[in-house]
Amino acid sequence: MSNERAHRWLLCSPCMSLVIALWLFVGVPYLQSEQPKAREFEVKAAYLYNFARFVEWPDDGNGNRDGNGSLEICVLGADPFGQTLDATVAGQTVGGKNVAVKRISKPQDVGPCRIVYISSPEEWHLKDVLAALDKARVLTVSDIPRFSERGGMIGFVLDGNRVRFDVNLASAQGAGLTLRSELLKVATNVRKHPGDM
Amino acid sequence: MRQVKYRSIVEKLTRMSMLVSGIALLVACVSFIGFDMVTYRANKVRSISTEAQIIGSNAVSALLFNDPQSAEDTLSALRAAPSVVSAGICTLDGRVFASYSRDHVLITAPALPPEGEAEVHSISGAQIALARSIVFKGKPTGVVWIRSDVQELNRRLKRYVGIAAIVMVASLLAAFFLSSMYRKEITEPIVSLAQVARLVSRDKNYSLRAASAGSTAETSILVDSFNNMLAQIQERDKELLQAHGELEQRVRDRTAELAAANKELEAFSYSVSHDLRAPLRSIDGFSLALIEDYGTKLDQGGKDYLRRVRAASQRMSQLIDDMLNLARVTRRAMQRETVDLSGLAKSIAEDLSEEEPSRHVEFAIADGLSADADSGLLKIAMQNLIGNAWKYTSAHDRARIEFGRVKHNGRPAYFVRDDGAGFDPRYVERLFGAFQRLHAATEFPGTGIGLATVHRIIHRHGGEVWAEGGVESGATFYFTL
């Protein structure tokens, strides 16, 4: 009740018009161009980190897959995140391991990476990239359209302003990864079998 | 009357047993219900906490991947718990991420747990609000909250109160019937005993007996003892009545005998006194005739003898008069009126002074004394007392006679005091007896009837008379009326 009254007061107050004007001139263009893009990648950076918490990687035998004891998220190709991803994972841990960001230019450099984000410009040779990563047992994530249909594991999709993702469970399972059901629950679309469309 | 008494004791017993069982039951029910309510509430909080925990862990991915729909799907599982009014998930910054409402009403998030605490709950009115932090892999991810109404608690409470009421009524009825079963055994003997006791004390009829009591030891002892007591009282009463009757008969007989004897004696003394006058008058008359007619033939000795005969006969005449007076005092009917004692004393003193003007006697008579008495009798008594004082001071050249009033044992006592010959206090008992004299007739003339007359008059007034004095130190006569 008192809240409503406060709102009404704000709307009626003469200074409100000034606030609205300022917002229209400055805020709206900012929101429409720069801000959504930056926020989108902030969200995607957080998702990349969160994926790490819902995926289990197979043990590769020597028990020391992560080189310097940290879980690495790799960005393949042109980095759309800037410092956002580094800022997001800074100080975070997954399963007792620090999360680190590594930028690589070709799939062969994947090394101890757990998650590989394939940036959009790499779409032209996506098939090769995926083939190269096939045996690396990494979670492949990308913005590339229909990524999951094309053999990738998790593809970001935009649902209005919201960032969501498709999952190709068959690919992930093929790489020996286990995706937790909670992750699948919030996915837009889950492909369970290689033939699924 | 009997019905009222009977009912009162039965009512008391019934009320007592019902009260005791009622209170015991009430205390038991209240504590049981209270305990159950507390336990139930704690359990409810625990179960809500568990629900919150499940919802929270199911909503982790939805929170992390910004999927409110999924979170709401998770929350909608709460539809299975009808007591949940609303629930919701908040992000760490306090924004409502997803919510659920049973009745599709406006939802407000309750207070979220403060930092460092996993859970907070508050119970207000009919609602429990619980907020629980969602922790995923050691990291707080959001907050889930559930508002649950406690209508079930109220339903439960109502049910319990209903059961308690039924149990209460049933046990009170049981107590009532049990106590009415005891009525015959306990109350009836007591009531009948009370009834008999009341009759006995009202009618003084000790032949009544209480009905024998039932099996209860105390009541039968009570009834038997009461009956024994009545028997004893009856026996004693009979004896007493008999003794009383005998005594009364004896008193009646004695009184009659005494009255007859008294009457006889009075008649005798009156007739004797009266009949004695005639020969005495002859003796005196013929003695005088002898002196007058044959005086010349008698020598001096003969004349002297005749004078003595006359003096003796005159004295005897005086004696007879006094005795008749005494008898009259006894027989005369009393007529009480206000008598001016001071005036009476003064007139007696004046008469005496006129008779013997040569004597120097000072009278001190208190003014304004009066009494309720028979004026004729009192005059005789006062004449005797003041006359005695006059007589027994005659040996002194100067004398003082006093009349006044003092307080004796809270009652007014009148006195006549003189400073004359007095008397030996050892013989004070004999003063008021008829014909008793402490002085020789030659010393102070008199018949010994005066004080006896005073004594009788004062006694007829219901008063007392007594004397104080010593030899040659005067005498004081007191009397009350």
XYZ file of C-alpha atoms in Angstrom:
678
model
C 0.000 0.000 0.000
C 2.662 2.464 1.073
C 4.804 1.279 -1.810
C 2.029 1.967 -4.260
C 1.544 5.424 -2.774
C 5.267 6.120 -3.143
C 5.141 5.084 -6.789
C 2.172 7.295 -7.429
C 4.023 10.156 -5.818
C 7.036 9.569 -8.034
C 4.899 9.444 -11.160
C 3.088 12.611 -10.250
C 6.073 14.570 -9.146
C 7.279 17.182 -11.587
C 10.857 15.967 -11.512
C 9.640 12.670 -12.930
C 9.279 14.147 -16.395
C 12.929 15.177 -16.299
C 13.977 11.674 -15.266
C 11.966 10.136 -18.070
C 13.393 12.558 -20.608
C 16.947 11.801 -19.513
C 16.265 8.094 -19.752
C 14.809 8.431 -23.247
C 17.771 10.390 -24.530
C 20.582 8.578 -22.863
C 19.326 5.239 -21.582
C 17.316 3.885 -24.456
C 20.013 3.983 -27.157
C 22.525 2.566 -24.706
C 20.233 -0.283 -23.755
C 19.454 -1.057 -27.364
C 22.992 -1.186 -28.712
C 25.878 -1.569 -26.290
C 24.211 -2.719 -23.122
C 22.323 -5.825 -24.324
C 25.352 -7.151 -26.126
C 27.591 -6.678 -23.100
C 24.961 -8.196 -20.799
C 24.475 -11.111 -23.154
C 28.145 -12.025 -22.946
C 28.180 -11.460 -19.218
C 25.405 -14.022 -18.970
C 27.146 -16.377 -21.369
C 30.355 -16.080 -19.369
C 28.432 -17.013 -16.215
C 26.816 -19.903 -18.069
C 30.202 -21.192 -19.199
C 31.317 -21.271 -15.624
C 28.010 -22.804 -14.476
C 28.242 -25.549 -17.143
C 31.417 -26.670 -15.475
C 29.428 -27.312 -12.330
C 26.897 -29.595 -14.025
C 29.247 -31.688 -16.142
C 31.391 -34.572 -15.135
C 34.402 -35.402 -17.170
C 35.765 -38.906 -17.448
C 39.049 -39.673 -15.806
C 41.695 -39.981 -18.490
C 43.723 -42.535 -16.614
C 46.654 -40.533 -15.286
C 44.410 -38.670 -12.833
C 46.020 -35.375 -13.570
C 44.199 -34.079 -16.500
C 44.307 -30.477 -15.431
C 47.829 -29.369 -15.898
C 48.427 -26.846 -13.179
C 45.539 -28.025 -11.019
C 43.005 -25.603 -12.427
C 39.939 -26.205 -14.524
C 40.431 -24.417 -17.785
C 37.816 -22.830 -19.960
C 39.231 -22.199 -23.419
C 38.077 -19.665 -25.961
C 38.824 -20.819 -29.478
C 39.207 -18.057 -31.977
C 38.263 -14.400 -31.622
C 37.306 -13.697 -28.009
C 33.896 -11.979 -27.794
C 34.032 -11.784 -23.990
C 36.860 -9.368 -23.494
C 37.590 -9.289 -19.791
C 34.086 -10.438 -18.834
C 34.896 -14.113 -18.750
C 38.084 -13.589 -16.753
C 36.154 -11.423 -14.308
C 33.394 -13.991 -14.007
C 35.613 -16.915 -13.167
C 38.084 -14.970 -11.071
C 38.373 -16.634 -7.674
C 35.777 -19.293 -8.540
C 36.341 -22.963 -7.995
C 34.685 -26.089 -9.231
C 35.239 -29.298 -7.330
C 38.076 -27.669 -5.407
C 39.849 -26.502 -8.533
C 40.379 -22.940 -9.558
C 38.776 -21.945 -12.778
C 41.067 -20.415 -15.395
C 40.523 -18.959 -18.841
C 42.774 -19.772 -21.728
C 42.594 -18.449 -25.231
C 43.598 -20.727 -28.090
C 43.662 -20.163 -31.812
C 43.405 -23.704 -33.125
C 41.677 -26.803 -31.869
C 44.912 -28.719 -31.652
C 45.987 -26.468 -28.753
C 43.124 -27.702 -26.606
C 45.451 -29.477 -24.170
C 43.926 -29.795 -20.685
C 40.884 -27.662 -21.518
C 37.593 -28.883 -20.129
C 35.271 -26.499 -21.871
C 35.938 -25.049 -25.280
C 33.957 -22.052 -26.422
C 34.076 -21.913 -30.181
C 33.621 -18.315 -31.210
C 31.279 -17.480 -34.055
C 33.921 -16.627 -36.670
C 35.113 -20.249 -36.558
C 31.859 -21.375 -38.138
C 33.468 -21.722 -41.560
C 35.457 -24.765 -40.471
C 33.189 -25.968 -37.692
C 33.164 -29.510 -38.935
C 36.945 -29.699 -38.746
C 37.058 -28.071 -35.366
C 34.535 -30.510 -33.933
C 36.338 -33.407 -35.488
C 39.572 -32.156 -33.969
C 37.968 -31.876 -30.569
C 36.149 -35.181 -30.844
C 38.720 -37.150 -28.931
C 39.635 -34.355 -26.523
C 36.716 -35.056 -24.218
C 35.852 -31.427 -23.878
C 32.479 -29.744 -23.550
C 31.978 -27.757 -26.710
C 29.925 -24.594 -26.425
C 29.211 -22.023 -29.092
C 27.030 -19.184 -30.321
C 27.082 -20.621 -33.794
C 23.472 -21.121 -35.007
C 22.168 -24.678 -34.791
C 25.438 -25.636 -33.114
C 23.974 -28.577 -31.259
C 22.369 -29.934 -34.394
C 25.660 -29.748 -36.161
C 27.501 -31.955 -33.678
C 28.317 -29.437 -30.963
C 27.242 -30.141 -27.404
C 25.753 -26.921 -26.067
C 24.613 -24.133 -28.327
C 23.496 -20.782 -26.998
C 20.212 -19.519 -28.352
C 18.553 -16.201 -27.732
C 14.952 -16.301 -26.583
C 14.036 -12.661 -26.830
C 16.469 -11.056 -24.443
C 17.098 -14.234 -22.568
C 20.077 -16.387 -23.182
C 19.182 -20.050 -23.342
C 20.840 -23.136 -24.714
C 20.282 -26.359 -26.625
C 21.996 -29.537 -25.621
C 23.139 -32.373 -27.822
C 23.285 -35.097 -25.229
C 24.387 -37.710 -27.748
C 27.513 -35.719 -28.604
C 28.347 -35.166 -24.985
C 27.840 -38.811 -24.117
C 29.887 -39.737 -27.160
C 32.724 -37.727 -25.713
C 32.317 -39.552 -22.415
C 30.861 -36.547 -20.583
C 28.028 -36.822 -18.111
C 25.586 -33.947 -18.096
C 23.557 -33.588 -14.947
C 19.819 -33.814 -15.378
C 19.347 -30.386 -13.815
C 21.216 -28.940 -16.737
C 19.056 -30.787 -19.213
C 15.971 -29.609 -17.357
C 16.698 -25.988 -18.140
C 17.879 -26.576 -21.700
C 15.623 -25.355 -24.503
C 16.078 -28.491 -26.481
C 17.854 -31.732 -25.736
C 18.922 -34.079 -28.487
C 19.286 -37.466 -26.982
C 20.149 -39.548 -30.010
C 22.499 -38.810 -32.865
C 19.631 -38.931 -35.356
C 17.374 -36.539 -33.476
C 16.554 -33.344 -35.231
C -36.947 -29.995 54.734
C -35.605 -33.500 54.593
C -35.429 -33.328 50.831
C -33.442 -30.098 50.934
C -30.882 -31.453 53.388
C -30.622 -34.694 51.538
C -30.026 -32.896 48.294
C -27.469 -30.511 49.753
C -25.059 -33.191 50.955
C -25.539 -35.282 47.827
C -24.987 -32.222 45.725
C -21.831 -31.385 47.607
C -20.426 -34.875 47.178
C -21.371 -35.005 43.521
C -20.019 -31.551 42.856
C -16.803 -32.419 44.635
C -16.137 -35.591 42.692
C -17.127 -33.923 39.435
C -14.936 -30.946 40.175
C -11.930 -33.103 41.007
C -12.254 -35.268 37.924
C -13.059 -32.246 35.777
C -10.019 -30.303 36.892
C -7.712 -33.295 36.567
C -9.014 -33.937 33.091
C -8.809 -30.310 32.104
C -5.195 -30.018 33.215
C -4.330 -33.255 31.415
C -6.100 -32.177 28.222
C -4.633 -28.703 28.202
C -1.098 -29.944 28.754
C -1.501 -32.707 26.201
C -2.943 -30.360 23.584
C -0.334 -27.719 24.346
C 2.460 -30.250 24.024
C 0.994 -31.613 20.828
C 0.590 -28.153 19.337
C 4.196 -27.270 20.090
C 5.424 -30.577 18.714
C 3.206 -30.293 15.691
C 4.428 -26.794 14.973
C 8.050 -27.854 15.290
C 7.398 -30.797 12.975
C 5.615 -28.532 10.562
C 8.559 -26.159 10.482
C 10.859 -29.103 9.927
C 8.767 -30.465 7.074
C 8.538 -27.042 5.446
C 12.285 -26.772 5.798
C 12.670 -30.117 4.038
C 10.328 -29.013 1.278
C 12.306 -25.806 0.897
C 15.501 -27.795 0.711
C 14.116 -30.057 -2.029
C 12.709 -27.136 -4.010
C 15.966 -25.300 -3.597
C 18.159 -28.078 -4.871
C 15.800 -28.685 -7.763
C 15.872 -25.044 -8.705
C 19.623 -24.592 -8.691
C 20.071 -25.047 -12.433
C 17.068 -22.867 -13.168
C 18.646 -20.126 -11.087
C 22.065 -20.540 -12.596
C 20.772 -20.640 -16.133
C 18.102 -18.009 -15.593
C 15.172 -20.287 -16.330
C 12.264 -19.037 -14.205
C 9.877 -21.338 -16.027
C 11.771 -24.387 -14.852
C 11.866 -22.976 -11.355
C 8.155 -22.379 -11.435
C 7.620 -25.928 -12.644
C 9.605 -27.070 -9.644
C 7.621 -24.817 -7.345
C 4.335 -25.999 -8.754
C 5.097 -29.393 -7.286
C 4.022 -27.757 -4.021
C 0.457 -28.042 -5.228
C 0.630 -31.461 -3.658
C 1.023 -29.785 -0.280
C -2.279 -27.959 0.220
C -1.065 -26.141 3.304
C 1.512 -24.209 1.282
C -0.022 -20.828 0.573
C 2.778 -19.439 -1.491
C 6.386 -20.084 -2.264
C 9.076 -18.454 -4.254
C 12.679 -18.314 -5.228
C 14.737 -15.185 -4.973
C 18.063 -14.492 -6.527
C 20.919 -13.551 -4.271
C 20.237 -9.863 -4.821
C 16.708 -10.335 -3.482
C 14.853 -10.238 -6.787
C 11.901 -12.624 -7.045
C 12.941 -15.172 -9.603
C 10.005 -17.526 -9.585
C 6.959 -17.856 -7.457
C 3.990 -20.023 -6.733
C 0.682 -19.155 -5.144
C -1.952 -21.623 -4.148
C -4.787 -19.175 -4.436
C -3.269 -17.055 -7.216
C -2.994 -13.977 -5.089
C -0.349 -11.335 -4.732
C 2.800 -12.765 -3.276
C 5.240 -11.066 -1.011
C 8.515 -12.604 -0.025
C 9.085 -12.967 3.708
C 12.221 -11.844 5.447
C 15.174 -13.590 3.849
C 17.765 -15.273 6.011
C 20.530 -12.906 7.036
C 23.983 -13.553 5.668
C 25.691 -16.567 7.185
C 22.446 -18.214 8.205
C 20.947 -21.056 6.214
C 17.379 -20.691 7.328
C 15.007 -18.355 9.060
C 11.381 -18.872 9.949
C 8.676 -16.864 11.584
C 5.279 -17.873 12.863
C 2.656 -15.185 12.727
C -1.027 -15.768 13.216
C -2.043 -18.673 11.087
C 1.055 -18.725 8.915
C 4.547 -20.092 9.062
C 6.985 -18.289 6.765
C 10.275 -19.987 6.134
C 13.129 -18.798 3.969
C 16.080 -21.001 3.171
C 19.243 -20.196 1.374
C 19.925 -22.370 -1.715
C 23.449 -23.614 -1.597
C 24.954 -25.335 -4.571
C 28.343 -26.928 -4.226
C 29.088 -24.845 -1.181
C 28.016 -21.592 -2.726
C 24.859 -19.666 -1.969
C 22.915 -19.449 -5.192
C 19.579 -18.031 -4.166
C 16.857 -18.175 -1.581
C 13.722 -20.264 -1.492
C 10.833 -19.344 0.723
C 7.598 -21.043 1.605
C 4.571 -19.639 3.352
C 2.420 -22.306 4.831
C -0.792 -21.825 6.678
C -1.434 -23.686 9.861
C -5.087 -24.321 9.239
C -4.379 -27.925 9.837
C -3.023 -26.920 13.209
C -6.251 -25.114 13.945
C -8.277 -28.049 12.627
C -6.234 -30.302 14.830
C -6.750 -28.023 17.790
C -10.480 -27.955 17.148
C -10.567 -31.708 16.878
C -8.630 -32.095 20.109
C -10.862 -29.635 21.923
C -13.863 -31.562 20.644
C -12.427 -34.852 21.841
C -11.491 -33.285 25.161
C -15.000 -31.917 25.543
C -16.528 -35.308 24.808
C -14.166 -37.050 27.216
C -14.899 -34.386 29.794
C -18.644 -34.761 29.484
C -18.366 -38.545 29.546
C -16.159 -38.578 32.625
C -18.291 -35.995 34.399
C -21.341 -38.119 33.683
C -19.464 -41.148 34.982
C -18.473 -39.213 38.101
C -22.055 -38.123 38.540
C -23.427 -41.651 38.289
C -20.719 -43.108 40.503
C -21.351 -40.517 43.164
C -25.075 -41.175 43.025
C -24.253 -44.838 43.534
C -22.395 -43.910 46.707
C -25.306 -41.799 47.831
C -27.116 -44.720 49.410
C -24.090 -45.966 51.248
C -22.704 -42.727 52.630
C -25.155 -39.922 52.521
C -28.374 -41.629 53.524
C -27.228 -42.739 57.012
C -25.753 -39.276 57.612
C -28.861 -37.543 56.397
C -31.105 -39.728 58.539
C -28.789 -39.153 61.501
C -28.955 -35.404 60.965
C -32.726 -35.629 60.705
C -33.016 -37.542 63.976
C -30.559 -35.170 65.694
C -32.609 -32.213 64.555
C -35.844 -33.770 65.811
C -34.223 -34.672 69.136
C -32.886 -31.175 69.693
C -36.176 -29.591 68.626
C -38.636 -31.788 70.508
C -36.321 -32.934 73.332
C -37.584 -36.354 72.514
C -34.813 -38.729 73.536
C -36.745 -41.850 72.704
C -36.002 -41.418 68.991
C -33.351 -43.616 67.367
C -31.403 -43.165 64.115
C -31.835 -45.887 61.502
C -28.963 -48.361 61.424
C -26.349 -47.392 58.838
C -25.245 -49.443 55.889
C -21.925 -51.169 55.469
C -19.622 -48.174 55.888
C -17.765 -48.580 59.170
C -17.586 -44.905 60.147
C -21.210 -44.113 59.526
C -22.421 -47.196 61.400
C -20.133 -46.317 64.338
C -21.521 -42.802 64.225
C -25.111 -43.974 64.202
C -24.572 -46.571 66.952
C -22.741 -44.093 69.187
C -25.444 -41.535 68.616
C -28.133 -44.054 69.545
C -26.182 -45.089 72.663
C -25.858 -41.478 73.649
C -29.567 -40.970 73.186
C -30.299 -44.013 75.360
C -28.052 -42.682 78.119
C -29.598 -39.274 77.930
C -33.044 -40.793 78.058
C -32.167 -42.849 81.123
C -30.630 -39.866 82.902
C -33.503 -37.678 81.889
C -35.936 -40.128 83.430
C -33.996 -40.239 86.690
C -33.704 -36.505 86.738
C -37.378 -36.058 86.126
C -38.186 -38.475 88.921
C -35.801 -36.770 91.356
C -37.171 -33.425 90.378
C -40.726 -34.553 90.990
C -39.850 -35.950 94.392
C -38.011 -32.796 95.330
C -40.857 -30.602 94.280
C -43.328 -32.663 96.252
C -41.110 -32.453 99.297
C -40.753 -28.690 98.948
C -44.510 -28.333 98.579
C -45.077 -30.442 101.704
C -42.496 -28.529 103.706
C -43.779 -25.181 102.597
C -47.296 -26.161 103.562
C -46.091 -27.465 106.938
C -44.045 -24.346 107.493
C -46.877 -22.049 106.523
C -49.214 -23.912 108.842
C -46.710 -23.784 111.696
C -46.049 -20.118 111.086
C -49.724 -19.302 111.020
C -50.293 -21.271 114.169
C -47.390 -19.551 115.853
C -48.601 -16.116 114.854
C -52.121 -16.855 115.932
C -50.773 -18.268 119.151
C -48.500 -15.346 119.935
C -51.200 -12.852 118.953
C -53.841 -14.501 121.109
C -51.357 -14.991 123.936
C -50.328 -11.337 123.808
C -53.915 -10.238 123.505
C -55.217 -12.540 126.189
C -52.380 -11.626 128.546
C -53.512 -7.978 128.576
C -56.757 -8.594 130.480
C -55.240 -10.238 133.637
C -52.382 -7.725 133.482
C -54.839 -4.864 133.509
C -56.529 -6.502 136.547
C -53.187 -6.794 138.375
C -52.298 -3.175 137.626
C -55.817 -1.893 138.336
C -56.257 -3.738 141.626
C -52.721 -2.808 142.739
C -53.643 0.864 142.162
C -56.959 0.346 143.997
C -55.057 -1.241 146.882
C -52.717 1.770 147.120
C -55.502 4.274 146.817
C -58.092 2.635 149.058
C -55.904 0.912 151.643
C -52.760 3.050 151.390
C -53.189 4.344 154.926
C -53.239 0.826 156.355
C -50.064 -0.191 154.617
C -46.643 0.666 155.907
C -43.902 1.983 153.693
C -42.647 -1.516 152.773
C -46.104 -2.665 151.634
C -46.514 0.396 149.443
C -43.106 -0.189 147.903
C -44.001 -3.767 147.037
C -47.199 -2.622 145.414
C -45.284 -0.021 143.375
C -42.966 -2.792 142.177
C -45.962 -4.960 141.243
C -47.315 -2.090 139.191
C -43.971 -1.326 137.544
C -43.557 -4.994 136.592
C -47.053 -5.226 135.184
C -46.535 -2.039 133.170
C -43.287 -3.403 131.799
C -45.030 -6.584 130.813
C -47.743 -4.548 129.097
C -45.006 -2.786 127.133
C -43.527 -6.187 126.236
C -46.870 -7.387 124.984
C -47.349 -4.237 122.918
C -43.939 -4.719 121.313
C -44.712 -8.333 120.574
C -48.006 -7.386 118.973
C -46.133 -4.788 116.973
C -43.665 -7.387 115.772
C -46.489 -9.689 114.821
C -48.225 -6.859 112.994
C -45.050 -6.008 111.091
C -44.891 -9.563 109.884
C -48.535 -9.821 108.888
C -49.101 -6.412 107.421
C -49.391 -6.107 103.619
C -46.613 -4.112 101.969
C -47.407 -0.989 99.960
C -44.395 0.497 98.240
C -44.238 4.229 97.557
C -41.613 6.944 97.563
C -40.712 7.721 101.161
C -38.894 10.918 102.169
C -36.294 9.369 104.492
C -34.660 12.722 105.385
C -38.045 14.205 106.419
C -38.919 11.059 108.367
C -35.607 11.148 110.266
C -36.054 14.866 111.045
C -39.594 14.435 112.449
C -38.441 11.505 114.638
C -35.498 13.619 115.889
C -37.869 16.513 116.700
C -40.239 14.224 118.640
C -37.351 12.842 120.683
C -35.925 16.307 121.414
C -39.372 17.493 122.554
C -39.725 14.510 124.896
C -36.411 15.211 126.608
C -35.524 18.852 126.002
C -32.815 18.734 128.698
C -30.498 16.556 126.606
C -27.802 17.975 124.381
C -27.948 15.835 121.225
C -26.774 17.112 117.876
C -28.557 15.633 114.836
C -26.812 15.526 111.428
C -29.397 14.388 108.901
C -28.512 14.306 105.214
C -30.968 16.139 102.968
C -32.909 14.803 100.012
C -32.751 11.083 100.773
C -35.735 9.115 99.631
C -36.458 5.463 98.917
C -39.101 3.229 97.431
C -40.603 1.501 100.467
C -43.668 0.955 102.644
C -43.908 4.230 104.563
C -45.581 2.798 107.693
C -43.084 -0.067 108.109
C -40.129 2.146 107.355
C -41.321 4.648 109.933
C -41.339 1.895 112.566
C -37.817 0.815 111.550
C -36.472 4.380 111.609
C -38.159 5.067 114.962
C -36.416 2.027 116.376
C -32.985 2.868 114.961
C -32.971 6.579 115.852
C -34.708 5.819 119.162
C -31.938 3.311 119.976
C -29.299 5.913 119.139
C -31.081 8.406 121.406
C -31.356 5.843 124.189
C -27.779 4.536 124.073
C -26.279 8.043 124.094
C -28.249 9.022 127.228
C -25.286 8.260 129.506
C -23.198 10.965 127.721
C -23.587 14.684 128.350
C -23.266 15.508 124.698
C -24.074 13.252 121.793
C -24.234 13.299 118.038
C -26.636 11.236 115.927
C -26.134 10.996 112.192
C -28.352 9.787 109.338
C -27.022 9.475 105.793
C -26.339 7.321 102.830
C -23.216 5.452 101.597
C -22.496 3.124 98.714
C -22.295 -0.511 99.674
C -21.463 -3.077 96.950
C -22.810 -0.661 94.330
C -26.150 -0.207 96.114
C -27.209 2.679 98.347
C -27.034 1.811 102.051
C -28.606 4.105 104.681
C -27.089 4.402 108.096
C -27.843 5.715 111.580
C -24.714 6.472 113.603
C -24.303 7.508 117.225
C -21.369 8.059 119.567
C -22.991 6.372 122.510
C -22.391 3.213 124.516
C -21.907 0.990 121.456
C -21.660 -2.798 121.812
C -19.180 -5.583 121.994
C -18.611 -6.602 118.364
C -18.234 -10.245 119.438
C -21.996 -10.363 120.038
C -22.981 -8.568 116.852
C -24.824 -11.719 115.680
C -27.214 -11.511 118.639
C -28.194 -7.881 118.065
C -31.115 -8.610 115.762
C -32.602 -11.591 117.634
C -35.905 -11.074 119.490
C -35.541 -10.615 123.252
C -31.753 -10.469 122.883
C -30.185 -7.649 124.862
C -26.503 -6.751 125.252
C -27.181 -4.242 128.032
C -29.035 -4.651 131.294
C -32.568 -3.217 131.446
C -31.516 -1.195 134.422
C -28.738 0.438 132.406
C -30.840 1.115 129.277
C -34.560 0.270 129.402
C -35.920 -1.893 126.581
C -37.636 -5.134 125.675
C -35.162 -6.531 123.077
C -37.808 -6.477 120.370
C -36.793 -3.248 118.514
C -33.892 -4.489 116.385
C -35.745 -7.730 115.699
C -38.586 -5.597 114.305
C -36.117 -3.554 112.206
C -34.578 -6.756 110.910
C -37.973 -8.108 109.897
C -39.052 -4.876 108.186
C -35.838 -4.579 106.179
C -36.061 -8.216 105.165
C -39.617 -7.754 104.040
C -38.282 -4.994 101.736
C -35.739 -7.455 100.353
C -32.895 -5.499 101.959
C -30.185 -6.211 104.469
C -29.354 -4.754 107.867
C -26.073 -4.934 109.745
C -24.209 -3.111 112.478
C -20.701 -1.911 113.300
C -19.488 -0.665 116.612
C -17.418 -1.146 119.730
C -17.838 -0.738 123.497
C -18.142 3.000 124.320
C -17.246 3.964 120.781
C -20.723 4.284 119.350
C -22.658 2.139 116.922
C -23.616 2.384 113.256
C -26.605 0.544 111.832
C -26.745 0.141 108.084
C -29.654 -0.997 105.977
C -30.414 -1.358 102.317
C -33.835 -1.480 100.673
